[in-house]
Amino acid sequence: MKAIKAGVDSTRAYEINEAIALLKQFATAKFVESVDVAVNLGIDPRKSDQNVRGATVLPHGTGREVRVAVFTQGANADAAKAAGADLVGMEDLAEQIKKGEMNFDVVIASPDAMRVVGQLGQVLGPRGLMPNPKVGTVTPNVAEAVKNAKSGQIRYRNDKTVSFTPQLVR
């Protein structure tokens, strides 16, 4: 810890490439470490027109195997299976979830399936799994959404408040 404090100037703002080089230089864990990034956006989160929310596909993935459940039927179900979805269904998949069988990381739904998925809001919502058109998990093109989820798509959004003052961060 002393070596890290000696090697990093906490009063200086680092460029992204410099920060990544420092992270790699001072990495000591014997497992794959994760890095959280906080960005000051200068927005008012109480104003809905200033909220930032979306999803992006990382160029080299997240390094984790992602299990995807898809709510759809017909030709979309076949396309989802071909794209690599782990679970595909409608009412049958909803029944599994109601029983507590939740062995997936991402839920994707076609717009016509939202009548079924909407009934699962109390189960999926608190776990952050509820499909949302703003992040691309409610889409008519479920095959592309499955490919994105499997290849390392991450979601991002702004927080409601800043919980630390500048003095607490130092």
PDB file of C-alpha atoms in Angstrom:
ATOM      1  CA  MET A   1       0.000   0.000   0.000  1.00  0.00           C
ATOM      2  CA  LYS A   2       2.886   2.359   0.746  1.00  0.00           C
ATOM      3  CA  ALA A   3       4.356   1.684  -2.700  1.00  0.00           C
ATOM      4  CA  ILE A   4       1.056   2.646  -4.319  1.00  0.00           C
ATOM      5  CA  LYS A   5       0.841   5.887  -2.328  1.00  0.00           C
ATOM      6  CA  ALA A   6       4.416   6.721  -3.269  1.00  0.00           C
ATOM      7  CA  GLY A   7       3.860   5.980  -6.963  1.00  0.00           C
ATOM      8  CA  VAL A   8       0.569   7.826  -7.470  1.00  0.00           C
ATOM      9  CA  ASP A   9       0.084  11.588  -7.182  1.00  0.00           C
ATOM     10  CA  SER A  10      -3.422  11.973  -5.734  1.00  0.00           C
ATOM     11  CA  THR A  11      -3.547  15.693  -6.587  1.00  0.00           C
ATOM     12  CA  ARG A  12      -3.037  15.067 -10.306  1.00  0.00           C
ATOM     13  CA  ALA A  13      -5.643  14.068 -12.905  1.00  0.00           C
ATOM     14  CA  TYR A  14      -4.323  11.223 -15.067  1.00  0.00           C
ATOM     15  CA  GLU A  15      -5.147  10.525 -18.706  1.00  0.00           C
ATOM     16  CA  ILE A  16      -6.949   7.213 -19.227  1.00  0.00           C
ATOM     17  CA  ASN A  17      -3.901   5.409 -20.662  1.00  0.00           C
ATOM     18  CA  GLU A  18      -1.706   6.593 -17.766  1.00  0.00           C
ATOM     19  CA  ALA A  19      -4.331   5.489 -15.234  1.00  0.00           C
ATOM     20  CA  ILE A  20      -4.568   2.020 -16.794  1.00  0.00           C
ATOM     21  CA  ALA A  21      -0.768   1.700 -16.782  1.00  0.00           C
ATOM     22  CA  LEU A  22      -0.717   2.608 -13.064  1.00  0.00           C
ATOM     23  CA  LEU A  23      -3.467   0.070 -12.333  1.00  0.00           C
ATOM     24  CA  LYS A  24      -1.480  -2.695 -14.023  1.00  0.00           C
ATOM     25  CA  GLN A  25       1.762  -1.619 -12.352  1.00  0.00           C
ATOM     26  CA  PHE A  26       0.317  -1.776  -8.837  1.00  0.00           C
ATOM     27  CA  ALA A  27      -1.964  -4.817  -9.272  1.00  0.00           C
ATOM     28  CA  THR A  28      -1.205  -7.328  -6.521  1.00  0.00           C
ATOM     29  CA  ALA A  29      -4.198  -9.691  -6.404  1.00  0.00           C
ATOM     30  CA  LYS A  30      -3.893 -13.271  -7.566  1.00  0.00           C
ATOM     31  CA  PHE A  31      -7.273 -13.078  -9.326  1.00  0.00           C
ATOM     32  CA  VAL A  32      -8.573 -10.951 -12.192  1.00  0.00           C
ATOM     33  CA  GLU A  33      -9.268  -7.565 -10.637  1.00  0.00           C
ATOM     34  CA  SER A  34     -12.153  -5.326 -11.662  1.00  0.00           C
ATOM     35  CA  VAL A  35     -12.020  -1.566 -12.054  1.00  0.00           C
ATOM     36  CA  ASP A  36     -14.871   0.859 -11.426  1.00  0.00           C
ATOM     37  CA  VAL A  37     -14.872   4.132 -13.318  1.00  0.00           C
ATOM     38  CA  ALA A  38     -16.584   7.253 -11.975  1.00  0.00           C
ATOM     39  CA  VAL A  39     -17.076  10.219 -14.278  1.00  0.00           C
ATOM     40  CA  ASN A  40     -18.212  13.694 -13.249  1.00  0.00           C
ATOM     41  CA  LEU A  41     -20.823  14.597 -15.873  1.00  0.00           C
ATOM     42  CA  GLY A  42     -21.932  17.980 -14.540  1.00  0.00           C
ATOM     43  CA  ILE A  43     -25.635  17.167 -14.941  1.00  0.00           C
ATOM     44  CA  ASP A  44     -28.657  17.525 -12.685  1.00  0.00           C
ATOM     45  CA  PRO A  45     -29.994  13.966 -12.210  1.00  0.00           C
ATOM     46  CA  ARG A  46     -33.365  15.327 -11.053  1.00  0.00           C
ATOM     47  CA  LYS A  47     -34.034  16.573 -14.593  1.00  0.00           C
ATOM     48  CA  SER A  48     -35.098  13.692 -16.812  1.00  0.00           C
ATOM     49  CA  ASP A  49     -33.794  15.316 -19.999  1.00  0.00           C
ATOM     50  CA  GLN A  50     -30.254  15.289 -18.532  1.00  0.00           C
ATOM     51  CA  ASN A  51     -30.196  11.628 -17.475  1.00  0.00           C
ATOM     52  CA  VAL A  52     -27.569   9.417 -19.076  1.00  0.00           C
ATOM     53  CA  ARG A  53     -28.460   5.775 -19.630  1.00  0.00           C
ATOM     54  CA  GLY A  54     -27.542   3.205 -22.213  1.00  0.00           C
ATOM     55  CA  ALA A  55     -25.468   0.192 -23.110  1.00  0.00           C
ATOM     56  CA  THR A  56     -22.284  -0.440 -25.033  1.00  0.00           C
ATOM     57  CA  VAL A  57     -20.426  -3.523 -26.203  1.00  0.00           C
ATOM     58  CA  LEU A  58     -16.862  -3.734 -24.918  1.00  0.00           C
ATOM     59  CA  PRO A  59     -14.376  -4.564 -27.691  1.00  0.00           C
ATOM     60  CA  HIS A  60     -12.784  -7.459 -25.759  1.00  0.00           C
ATOM     61  CA  GLY A  61     -15.759  -8.529 -23.642  1.00  0.00           C
ATOM     62  CA  THR A  62     -16.005  -8.649 -19.868  1.00  0.00           C
ATOM     63  CA  GLY A  63     -14.164 -11.923 -19.340  1.00  0.00           C
ATOM     64  CA  ARG A  64     -17.284 -13.586 -17.930  1.00  0.00           C
ATOM     65  CA  GLU A  65     -19.660 -16.127 -19.419  1.00  0.00           C
ATOM     66  CA  VAL A  66     -23.089 -14.467 -19.643  1.00  0.00           C
ATOM     67  CA  ARG A  67     -26.256 -16.572 -19.491  1.00  0.00           C
ATOM     68  CA  VAL A  68     -29.119 -15.044 -21.489  1.00  0.00           C
ATOM     69  CA  ALA A  69     -32.862 -15.684 -21.138  1.00  0.00           C
ATOM     70  CA  VAL A  70     -35.105 -14.561 -24.010  1.00  0.00           C
ATOM     71  CA  PHE A  71     -38.860 -14.035 -23.932  1.00  0.00           C
ATOM     72  CA  THR A  72     -40.133 -14.470 -27.486  1.00  0.00           C
ATOM     73  CA  GLN A  73     -41.949 -16.912 -29.745  1.00  0.00           C
ATOM     74  CA  GLY A  74     -42.046 -18.185 -33.315  1.00  0.00           C
ATOM     75  CA  ALA A  75     -39.232 -17.281 -35.703  1.00  0.00           C
ATOM     76  CA  ASN A  76     -37.648 -14.974 -33.112  1.00  0.00           C
ATOM     77  CA  ALA A  77     -37.284 -17.961 -30.751  1.00  0.00           C
ATOM     78  CA  ASP A  78     -35.364 -19.917 -33.390  1.00  0.00           C
ATOM     79  CA  ALA A  79     -33.173 -16.874 -34.141  1.00  0.00           C
ATOM     80  CA  ALA A  80     -32.452 -16.380 -30.420  1.00  0.00           C
ATOM     81  CA  LYS A  81     -31.414 -20.029 -30.012  1.00  0.00           C
ATOM     82  CA  ALA A  82     -29.182 -19.768 -33.081  1.00  0.00           C
ATOM     83  CA  ALA A  83     -27.566 -16.618 -31.639  1.00  0.00           C
ATOM     84  CA  GLY A  84     -26.641 -18.492 -28.445  1.00  0.00           C
ATOM     85  CA  ALA A  85     -29.467 -17.802 -25.976  1.00  0.00           C
ATOM     86  CA  ASP A  86     -29.391 -20.164 -22.993  1.00  0.00           C
ATOM     87  CA  LEU A  87     -33.131 -20.075 -22.231  1.00  0.00           C
ATOM     88  CA  VAL A  88     -35.917 -19.243 -24.708  1.00  0.00           C
ATOM     89  CA  GLY A  89     -39.641 -19.263 -24.033  1.00  0.00           C
ATOM     90  CA  MET A  90     -42.750 -17.332 -23.050  1.00  0.00           C
ATOM     91  CA  GLU A  91     -45.217 -18.555 -20.421  1.00  0.00           C
ATOM     92  CA  ASP A  92     -43.090 -21.631 -19.666  1.00  0.00           C
ATOM     93  CA  LEU A  93     -40.042 -19.456 -18.937  1.00  0.00           C
ATOM     94  CA  ALA A  94     -42.192 -17.124 -16.823  1.00  0.00           C
ATOM     95  CA  GLU A  95     -43.354 -20.102 -14.734  1.00  0.00           C
ATOM     96  CA  GLN A  96     -39.727 -21.150 -14.127  1.00  0.00           C
ATOM     97  CA  ILE A  97     -38.897 -17.643 -12.917  1.00  0.00           C
ATOM     98  CA  LYS A  98     -41.965 -17.540 -10.638  1.00  0.00           C
ATOM     99  CA  LYS A  99     -40.746 -20.816  -9.074  1.00  0.00           C
ATOM    100  CA  GLY A 100     -37.402 -19.163  -8.336  1.00  0.00           C
ATOM    101  CA  GLU A 101     -35.317 -20.770 -11.076  1.00  0.00           C
ATOM    102  CA  MET A 102     -33.199 -17.777 -12.092  1.00  0.00           C
ATOM    103  CA  ASN A 103     -29.995 -19.162 -13.603  1.00  0.00           C
ATOM    104  CA  PHE A 104     -29.315 -16.301 -16.047  1.00  0.00           C
ATOM    105  CA  ASP A 105     -27.618 -12.902 -16.037  1.00  0.00           C
ATOM    106  CA  VAL A 106     -29.545 -10.974 -18.720  1.00  0.00           C
ATOM    107  CA  VAL A 107     -33.193 -10.984 -19.814  1.00  0.00           C
ATOM    108  CA  ILE A 108     -34.104  -9.969 -23.365  1.00  0.00           C
ATOM    109  CA  ALA A 109     -37.664  -9.687 -24.661  1.00  0.00           C
ATOM    110  CA  SER A 110     -39.406  -8.993 -27.933  1.00  0.00           C
ATOM    111  CA  PRO A 111     -42.087  -6.251 -27.711  1.00  0.00           C
ATOM    112  CA  ASP A 112     -44.936  -8.785 -28.059  1.00  0.00           C
ATOM    113  CA  ALA A 113     -43.605 -10.693 -25.024  1.00  0.00           C
ATOM    114  CA  MET A 114     -43.796  -7.716 -22.659  1.00  0.00           C
ATOM    115  CA  ARG A 115     -47.313  -8.705 -21.570  1.00  0.00           C
ATOM    116  CA  VAL A 116     -45.761 -11.848 -20.038  1.00  0.00           C
ATOM    117  CA  VAL A 117     -42.573 -10.156 -18.783  1.00  0.00           C
ATOM    118  CA  GLY A 118     -44.562  -7.303 -17.206  1.00  0.00           C
ATOM    119  CA  GLN A 119     -46.082  -9.785 -14.748  1.00  0.00           C
ATOM    120  CA  LEU A 120     -42.557 -10.636 -13.545  1.00  0.00           C
ATOM    121  CA  GLY A 121     -41.656  -7.052 -12.622  1.00  0.00           C
ATOM    122  CA  GLN A 122     -41.675  -7.750  -8.878  1.00  0.00           C
ATOM    123  CA  VAL A 123     -39.220 -10.628  -9.366  1.00  0.00           C
ATOM    124  CA  LEU A 124     -36.943  -9.253 -12.099  1.00  0.00           C
ATOM    125  CA  GLY A 125     -36.995  -5.554 -11.144  1.00  0.00           C
ATOM    126  CA  PRO A 126     -35.179  -5.722  -7.781  1.00  0.00           C
ATOM    127  CA  ARG A 127     -32.453  -7.879  -9.367  1.00  0.00           C
ATOM    128  CA  GLY A 128     -31.903  -5.366 -12.191  1.00  0.00           C
ATOM    129  CA  LEU A 129     -32.995  -7.895 -14.811  1.00  0.00           C
ATOM    130  CA  MET A 130     -36.183  -6.247 -16.103  1.00  0.00           C
ATOM    131  CA  PRO A 131     -35.916  -5.716 -19.881  1.00  0.00           C
ATOM    132  CA  ASN A 132     -35.840  -2.063 -20.938  1.00  0.00           C
ATOM    133  CA  PRO A 133     -36.010  -0.569 -24.449  1.00  0.00           C
ATOM    134  CA  LYS A 134     -33.592   2.215 -23.450  1.00  0.00           C
ATOM    135  CA  VAL A 135     -30.741  -0.264 -23.003  1.00  0.00           C
ATOM    136  CA  GLY A 136     -31.725  -2.514 -25.904  1.00  0.00           C
ATOM    137  CA  THR A 137     -33.145  -5.482 -24.003  1.00  0.00           C
ATOM    138  CA  VAL A 138     -36.645  -4.971 -25.432  1.00  0.00           C
ATOM    139  CA  THR A 139     -36.197  -5.240 -29.182  1.00  0.00           C
ATOM    140  CA  PRO A 140     -37.789  -6.909 -32.186  1.00  0.00           C
ATOM    141  CA  ASN A 141     -34.300  -8.092 -33.232  1.00  0.00           C
ATOM    142  CA  VAL A 142     -33.623 -10.476 -30.341  1.00  0.00           C
ATOM    143  CA  ALA A 143     -30.820 -12.307 -32.173  1.00  0.00           C
ATOM    144  CA  GLU A 144     -28.678  -9.163 -32.304  1.00  0.00           C
ATOM    145  CA  ALA A 145     -29.448  -8.382 -28.641  1.00  0.00           C
ATOM    146  CA  VAL A 146     -28.371 -11.918 -27.648  1.00  0.00           C
ATOM    147  CA  LYS A 147     -25.117 -11.582 -29.603  1.00  0.00           C
ATOM    148  CA  ASN A 148     -24.422  -8.218 -27.927  1.00  0.00           C
ATOM    149  CA  ALA A 149     -25.118  -9.613 -24.445  1.00  0.00           C
ATOM    150  CA  LYS A 150     -22.907 -12.646 -25.067  1.00  0.00           C
ATOM    151  CA  SER A 151     -20.051 -10.545 -26.462  1.00  0.00           C
ATOM    152  CA  GLY A 152     -19.716  -8.273 -23.422  1.00  0.00           C
ATOM    153  CA  GLN A 153     -22.410  -5.608 -23.438  1.00  0.00           C
ATOM    154  CA  ILE A 154     -22.445  -3.467 -20.303  1.00  0.00           C
ATOM    155  CA  ARG A 155     -25.050  -1.005 -19.075  1.00  0.00           C
ATOM    156  CA  TYR A 156     -24.309   2.439 -17.744  1.00  0.00           C
ATOM    157  CA  ARG A 157     -26.370   5.144 -16.070  1.00  0.00           C
ATOM    158  CA  ASN A 158     -25.929   8.198 -13.929  1.00  0.00           C
ATOM    159  CA  ASP A 159     -26.388   8.031 -10.175  1.00  0.00           C
ATOM    160  CA  LYS A 160     -29.014  10.098  -8.422  1.00  0.00           C
ATOM    161  CA  THR A 161     -26.714  11.898  -6.018  1.00  0.00           C
ATOM    162  CA  VAL A 162     -23.075  12.386  -5.193  1.00  0.00           C
ATOM    163  CA  SER A 163     -22.487  10.722  -1.852  1.00  0.00           C
ATOM    164  CA  PHE A 164     -18.957  12.025  -1.218  1.00  0.00           C
ATOM    165  CA  THR A 165     -17.702  15.561  -0.828  1.00  0.00           C
ATOM    166  CA  PRO A 166     -14.275  16.391  -2.292  1.00  0.00           C
ATOM    167  CA  GLN A 167     -12.808  16.270   1.226  1.00  0.00           C
ATOM    168  CA  LEU A 168     -14.096  12.725   1.805  1.00  0.00           C
ATOM    169  CA  VAL A 169     -12.566  11.444  -1.435  1.00  0.00           C
ATOM    170  CA  ARG A 170      -9.020  12.577  -0.577  1.00  0.00           C
TER     171      ARG A 170
END
